[in-house]
Structure formats: C-alpha cells, structure tokens
Amino acid sequence: MELQRNTHHVFRLMYHFVWIPKYRHKVFIEPYRSTMKAIIQKVGYDYDIDIVELEIPSDHIHMVIRGIPKQSPSYVMQIIKSITAREFFRIYPEIKKQYFWGGKLWTQSFFVETIGNATEEVIRKYVQEQLIELDGKEINSDQLNLF
C-alpha cells in the first residue's frame, strides 16, 4: 500500500466496509447485483471515493476503499447508502414493494475496519473470493428435498 499525497497531507488510509440490506433479504442476485455494483462505482467516482475492491454476495456488501483525511468512514457510508437506495429503488420499484415495504433498503448499521500494510492483500483476496466461497458452501449444504 503506497503513501498518498495532497497539498497538505501524506497519508495511507484503507477501510474494509460490510453492510446489509434491511431484513437481510437475499436480493442481490443477477441482474440486481450488477446494477448495485454499477451504482456504487458511479457514486465512488462522483464523490472521490477510491473503491479498490467491491463484491456483492446475495445478502450483504463488501467494499475496500482508499480513504482521504477529509472523508470519515461514516461520511462514506452515508453517501453510499443514501444514493444507492434512491437509485436502486428508482430502477427497480418492484423490489421496494416486494421486500422493503418500510421504504428503506439498508439497515442503519455497518462494519468498518482499517487495513494495515500486512493485511491489505489478505482482506482484498477475502473480498474477491466472497462469491466463490459462498457458492461452494451452497453446493455442499444441499438439504434433503422432502417437499
């Protein structure tokens, strides 16, 4: 992880975020997953949030960003959650009616951790392999089809 510079600062800030949709609904299947990824990437571009890794399993989101000193983790989450909810519901109003009758896409909570030099690659690999690991668990955990 390299040092970043701007006019008054030299810094190295990396954060790993995880957050979930309201009621932990498993809504992020295709095409919703791809749409949500595109929305988050656009928000990152528009608000100078450097998204390093992003993966979306069916019921939560993992994201690694390079931060800057003027953006707190809570500010990043506020921006991403508010804009993604508005845009996602604008594109898919039927999802709002079916799963999110209360009108909110996200829970209030989120997980964030800082990433140090030693663990950045481990965390990035972990985020990249979320869908692979999840698919493997689903294949191996088939229940008996009784009904």
PDB file of C-alpha atoms in Angstrom:
ATOM      1  CA  MET A   1       0.000   0.000   0.000  1.00  0.00           C
ATOM      2  CA  GLU A   2       1.555   3.226  -1.171  1.00  0.00           C
ATOM      3  CA  LEU A   3       1.544   6.597   0.526  1.00  0.00           C
ATOM      4  CA  GLN A   4      -0.867   9.130  -0.914  1.00  0.00           C
ATOM      5  CA  ARG A   5      -0.231  12.860  -1.016  1.00  0.00           C
ATOM      6  CA  ASN A   6      -2.202  16.021  -1.442  1.00  0.00           C
ATOM      7  CA  THR A   7      -1.258  19.650  -0.832  1.00  0.00           C
ATOM      8  CA  HIS A   8      -1.054  19.374   2.959  1.00  0.00           C
ATOM      9  CA  HIS A   9      -1.073  15.682   3.831  1.00  0.00           C
ATOM     10  CA  VAL A  10       0.820  12.462   3.371  1.00  0.00           C
ATOM     11  CA  PHE A  11      -1.386   9.533   4.330  1.00  0.00           C
ATOM     12  CA  ARG A  12      -2.254   5.873   3.958  1.00  0.00           C
ATOM     13  CA  LEU A  13      -5.877   5.137   4.816  1.00  0.00           C
ATOM     14  CA  MET A  14      -7.666   1.957   3.775  1.00  0.00           C
ATOM     15  CA  TYR A  15     -11.014   0.743   5.048  1.00  0.00           C
ATOM     16  CA  HIS A  16     -12.931  -2.510   4.722  1.00  0.00           C
ATOM     17  CA  PHE A  17     -16.717  -1.983   4.884  1.00  0.00           C
ATOM     18  CA  VAL A  18     -19.510  -4.533   5.191  1.00  0.00           C
ATOM     19  CA  TRP A  19     -23.204  -3.653   5.288  1.00  0.00           C
ATOM     20  CA  ILE A  20     -26.524  -5.429   4.806  1.00  0.00           C
ATOM     21  CA  PRO A  21     -29.947  -4.709   3.356  1.00  0.00           C
ATOM     22  CA  LYS A  22     -32.896  -4.251   5.687  1.00  0.00           C
ATOM     23  CA  TYR A  23     -34.304  -7.554   6.969  1.00  0.00           C
ATOM     24  CA  ARG A  24     -31.193  -9.267   5.484  1.00  0.00           C
ATOM     25  CA  HIS A  25     -33.149 -10.114   2.331  1.00  0.00           C
ATOM     26  CA  LYS A  26     -31.154 -12.008  -0.298  1.00  0.00           C
ATOM     27  CA  VAL A  27     -31.963  -9.574  -3.091  1.00  0.00           C
ATOM     28  CA  PHE A  28     -28.572  -9.179  -4.744  1.00  0.00           C
ATOM     29  CA  ILE A  29     -28.861 -11.826  -7.400  1.00  0.00           C
ATOM     30  CA  GLU A  30     -28.448 -11.004 -11.088  1.00  0.00           C
ATOM     31  CA  PRO A  31     -29.364  -8.530 -12.551  1.00  0.00           C
ATOM     32  CA  TYR A  32     -29.665  -6.655  -9.243  1.00  0.00           C
ATOM     33  CA  ARG A  33     -26.070  -7.441  -8.215  1.00  0.00           C
ATOM     34  CA  SER A  34     -24.579  -5.930 -11.373  1.00  0.00           C
ATOM     35  CA  THR A  35     -26.812  -2.883 -11.131  1.00  0.00           C
ATOM     36  CA  MET A  36     -25.860  -2.278  -7.496  1.00  0.00           C
ATOM     37  CA  LYS A  37     -22.168  -2.633  -8.354  1.00  0.00           C
ATOM     38  CA  ALA A  38     -22.526  -0.089 -11.143  1.00  0.00           C
ATOM     39  CA  ILE A  39     -24.374   2.340  -8.860  1.00  0.00           C
ATOM     40  CA  ILE A  40     -21.718   2.049  -6.129  1.00  0.00           C
ATOM     41  CA  GLN A  41     -18.906   2.512  -8.661  1.00  0.00           C
ATOM     42  CA  LYS A  42     -20.604   5.652 -10.022  1.00  0.00           C
ATOM     43  CA  VAL A  43     -21.104   7.069  -6.526  1.00  0.00           C
ATOM     44  CA  GLY A  44     -17.427   6.394  -5.819  1.00  0.00           C
ATOM     45  CA  TYR A  45     -16.433   8.249  -8.964  1.00  0.00           C
ATOM     46  CA  ASP A  46     -18.783  11.192  -8.318  1.00  0.00           C
ATOM     47  CA  TYR A  47     -17.690  11.654  -4.678  1.00  0.00           C
ATOM     48  CA  ASP A  48     -13.956  10.862  -4.954  1.00  0.00           C
ATOM     49  CA  ILE A  49     -14.256   7.593  -3.068  1.00  0.00           C
ATOM     50  CA  ASP A  50     -11.477   5.337  -4.350  1.00  0.00           C
ATOM     51  CA  ILE A  51     -13.088   1.886  -4.424  1.00  0.00           C
ATOM     52  CA  VAL A  52     -10.324  -0.720  -4.554  1.00  0.00           C
ATOM     53  CA  GLU A  53     -12.439  -3.880  -4.232  1.00  0.00           C
ATOM     54  CA  LEU A  54     -16.188  -4.442  -4.303  1.00  0.00           C
ATOM     55  CA  GLU A  55     -18.120  -7.676  -4.093  1.00  0.00           C
ATOM     56  CA  ILE A  56     -21.798  -8.300  -3.536  1.00  0.00           C
ATOM     57  CA  PRO A  57     -22.988 -11.676  -2.243  1.00  0.00           C
ATOM     58  CA  SER A  58     -26.777 -12.087  -2.175  1.00  0.00           C
ATOM     59  CA  ASP A  59     -27.370 -10.567   1.283  1.00  0.00           C
ATOM     60  CA  HIS A  60     -24.518  -8.140   2.057  1.00  0.00           C
ATOM     61  CA  ILE A  61     -21.826  -5.975   0.510  1.00  0.00           C
ATOM     62  CA  HIS A  62     -18.041  -5.947   0.966  1.00  0.00           C
ATOM     63  CA  MET A  63     -16.042  -2.926  -0.119  1.00  0.00           C
ATOM     64  CA  VAL A  64     -12.420  -1.856   0.308  1.00  0.00           C
ATOM     65  CA  ILE A  65     -11.648   1.827  -0.233  1.00  0.00           C
ATOM     66  CA  ARG A  66      -8.629   4.105  -0.110  1.00  0.00           C
ATOM     67  CA  GLY A  67      -9.640   6.954   2.142  1.00  0.00           C
ATOM     68  CA  ILE A  68      -8.595  10.560   2.325  1.00  0.00           C
ATOM     69  CA  PRO A  69      -8.277  12.581   5.537  1.00  0.00           C
ATOM     70  CA  LYS A  70     -11.326  14.780   4.886  1.00  0.00           C
ATOM     71  CA  GLN A  71     -13.687  11.796   4.432  1.00  0.00           C
ATOM     72  CA  SER A  72     -14.648   9.884   7.556  1.00  0.00           C
ATOM     73  CA  PRO A  73     -15.887   6.293   7.249  1.00  0.00           C
ATOM     74  CA  SER A  74     -19.347   7.374   8.427  1.00  0.00           C
ATOM     75  CA  TYR A  75     -19.467  10.056   5.707  1.00  0.00           C
ATOM     76  CA  VAL A  76     -18.563   7.454   3.072  1.00  0.00           C
ATOM     77  CA  MET A  77     -21.346   5.148   4.290  1.00  0.00           C
ATOM     78  CA  GLN A  78     -23.861   7.991   4.463  1.00  0.00           C
ATOM     79  CA  ILE A  79     -23.175   8.945   0.847  1.00  0.00           C
ATOM     80  CA  ILE A  80     -23.128   5.391  -0.488  1.00  0.00           C
ATOM     81  CA  LYS A  81     -26.194   4.147   1.360  1.00  0.00           C
ATOM     82  CA  SER A  82     -28.384   7.148   0.602  1.00  0.00           C
ATOM     83  CA  ILE A  83     -27.610   7.399  -3.109  1.00  0.00           C
ATOM     84  CA  THR A  84     -27.608   3.657  -3.785  1.00  0.00           C
ATOM     85  CA  ALA A  85     -31.000   3.230  -2.101  1.00  0.00           C
ATOM     86  CA  ARG A  86     -32.553   6.074  -4.067  1.00  0.00           C
ATOM     87  CA  GLU A  87     -31.118   4.899  -7.405  1.00  0.00           C
ATOM     88  CA  PHE A  88     -31.790   1.191  -6.812  1.00  0.00           C
ATOM     89  CA  PHE A  89     -35.438   1.854  -5.950  1.00  0.00           C
ATOM     90  CA  ARG A  90     -35.774   4.201  -8.932  1.00  0.00           C
ATOM     91  CA  ILE A  91     -34.541   1.454 -11.279  1.00  0.00           C
ATOM     92  CA  TYR A  92     -36.366  -1.433  -9.556  1.00  0.00           C
ATOM     93  CA  PRO A  93     -39.531  -0.096  -7.864  1.00  0.00           C
ATOM     94  CA  GLU A  94     -40.949  -3.636  -7.680  1.00  0.00           C
ATOM     95  CA  ILE A  95     -38.141  -4.641  -5.278  1.00  0.00           C
ATOM     96  CA  LYS A  96     -39.180  -1.878  -2.893  1.00  0.00           C
ATOM     97  CA  LYS A  97     -42.772  -3.133  -2.880  1.00  0.00           C
ATOM     98  CA  GLN A  98     -41.821  -6.805  -2.572  1.00  0.00           C
ATOM     99  CA  TYR A  99     -39.045  -6.717   0.050  1.00  0.00           C
ATOM    100  CA  PHE A 100     -38.650  -3.246   1.533  1.00  0.00           C
ATOM    101  CA  TRP A 101     -42.190  -2.176   2.378  1.00  0.00           C
ATOM    102  CA  GLY A 102     -40.802   0.164   5.068  1.00  0.00           C
ATOM    103  CA  GLY A 103     -39.115   2.204   2.350  1.00  0.00           C
ATOM    104  CA  LYS A 104     -35.512   1.605   3.463  1.00  0.00           C
ATOM    105  CA  LEU A 105     -33.002  -0.508   1.561  1.00  0.00           C
ATOM    106  CA  TRP A 106     -30.257  -0.560   4.227  1.00  0.00           C
ATOM    107  CA  THR A 107     -30.052  -1.121   7.953  1.00  0.00           C
ATOM    108  CA  GLN A 108     -28.556   1.733   9.968  1.00  0.00           C
ATOM    109  CA  SER A 109     -25.539  -0.341  10.936  1.00  0.00           C
ATOM    110  CA  PHE A 110     -22.333  -1.171   9.098  1.00  0.00           C
ATOM    111  CA  PHE A 111     -18.969  -2.740   9.846  1.00  0.00           C
ATOM    112  CA  VAL A 112     -15.735  -0.880   9.123  1.00  0.00           C
ATOM    113  CA  GLU A 113     -12.142  -1.728   9.899  1.00  0.00           C
ATOM    114  CA  THR A 114      -8.879  -0.138   8.989  1.00  0.00           C
ATOM    115  CA  ILE A 115      -6.470  -2.188   6.923  1.00  0.00           C
ATOM    116  CA  GLY A 116      -2.793  -2.120   7.763  1.00  0.00           C
ATOM    117  CA  ASN A 117       0.132  -2.901   5.473  1.00  0.00           C
ATOM    118  CA  ALA A 118       0.400  -6.525   6.495  1.00  0.00           C
ATOM    119  CA  THR A 119      -3.235  -7.456   5.894  1.00  0.00           C
ATOM    120  CA  GLU A 120      -4.303  -5.494   2.818  1.00  0.00           C
ATOM    121  CA  GLU A 121      -3.732  -8.363   0.380  1.00  0.00           C
ATOM    122  CA  VAL A 122      -5.432 -10.824   2.700  1.00  0.00           C
ATOM    123  CA  ILE A 123      -8.512  -8.597   3.005  1.00  0.00           C
ATOM    124  CA  ARG A 124      -8.598  -7.868  -0.732  1.00  0.00           C
ATOM    125  CA  LYS A 125      -8.393 -11.586  -1.531  1.00  0.00           C
ATOM    126  CA  TYR A 126     -11.104 -12.287   1.041  1.00  0.00           C
ATOM    127  CA  VAL A 127     -13.407  -9.743  -0.619  1.00  0.00           C
ATOM    128  CA  GLN A 128     -12.618 -11.055  -4.114  1.00  0.00           C
ATOM    129  CA  GLU A 129     -13.425 -14.629  -3.113  1.00  0.00           C
ATOM    130  CA  GLN A 130     -16.750 -13.924  -1.395  1.00  0.00           C
ATOM    131  CA  LEU A 131     -18.916 -15.285  -4.199  1.00  0.00           C
ATOM    132  CA  ILE A 132     -16.663 -18.291  -4.829  1.00  0.00           C
ATOM    133  CA  GLU A 133     -16.723 -19.243  -1.147  1.00  0.00           C
ATOM    134  CA  LEU A 134     -20.472 -18.636  -0.864  1.00  0.00           C
ATOM    135  CA  ASP A 135     -21.209 -20.750  -3.960  1.00  0.00           C
ATOM    136  CA  GLY A 136     -19.086 -23.596  -2.566  1.00  0.00           C
ATOM    137  CA  LYS A 137     -20.951 -23.552   0.725  1.00  0.00           C
ATOM    138  CA  GLU A 138     -24.339 -23.588  -1.007  1.00  0.00           C
ATOM    139  CA  ILE A 139     -23.391 -26.540  -3.207  1.00  0.00           C
ATOM    140  CA  ASN A 140     -22.097 -28.556  -0.238  1.00  0.00           C
ATOM    141  CA  SER A 141     -25.018 -27.749   2.057  1.00  0.00           C
ATOM    142  CA  ASP A 142     -27.882 -29.127  -0.021  1.00  0.00           C
ATOM    143  CA  GLN A 143     -30.664 -30.217   2.252  1.00  0.00           C
ATOM    144  CA  LEU A 144     -32.856 -33.192   1.606  1.00  0.00           C
ATOM    145  CA  ASN A 145     -35.644 -32.297  -0.748  1.00  0.00           C
ATOM    146  CA  LEU A 146     -38.568 -33.539   1.296  1.00  0.00           C
ATOM    147  CA  PHE A 147     -41.222 -31.334  -0.237  1.00  0.00           C
TER     148      PHE A 147
END
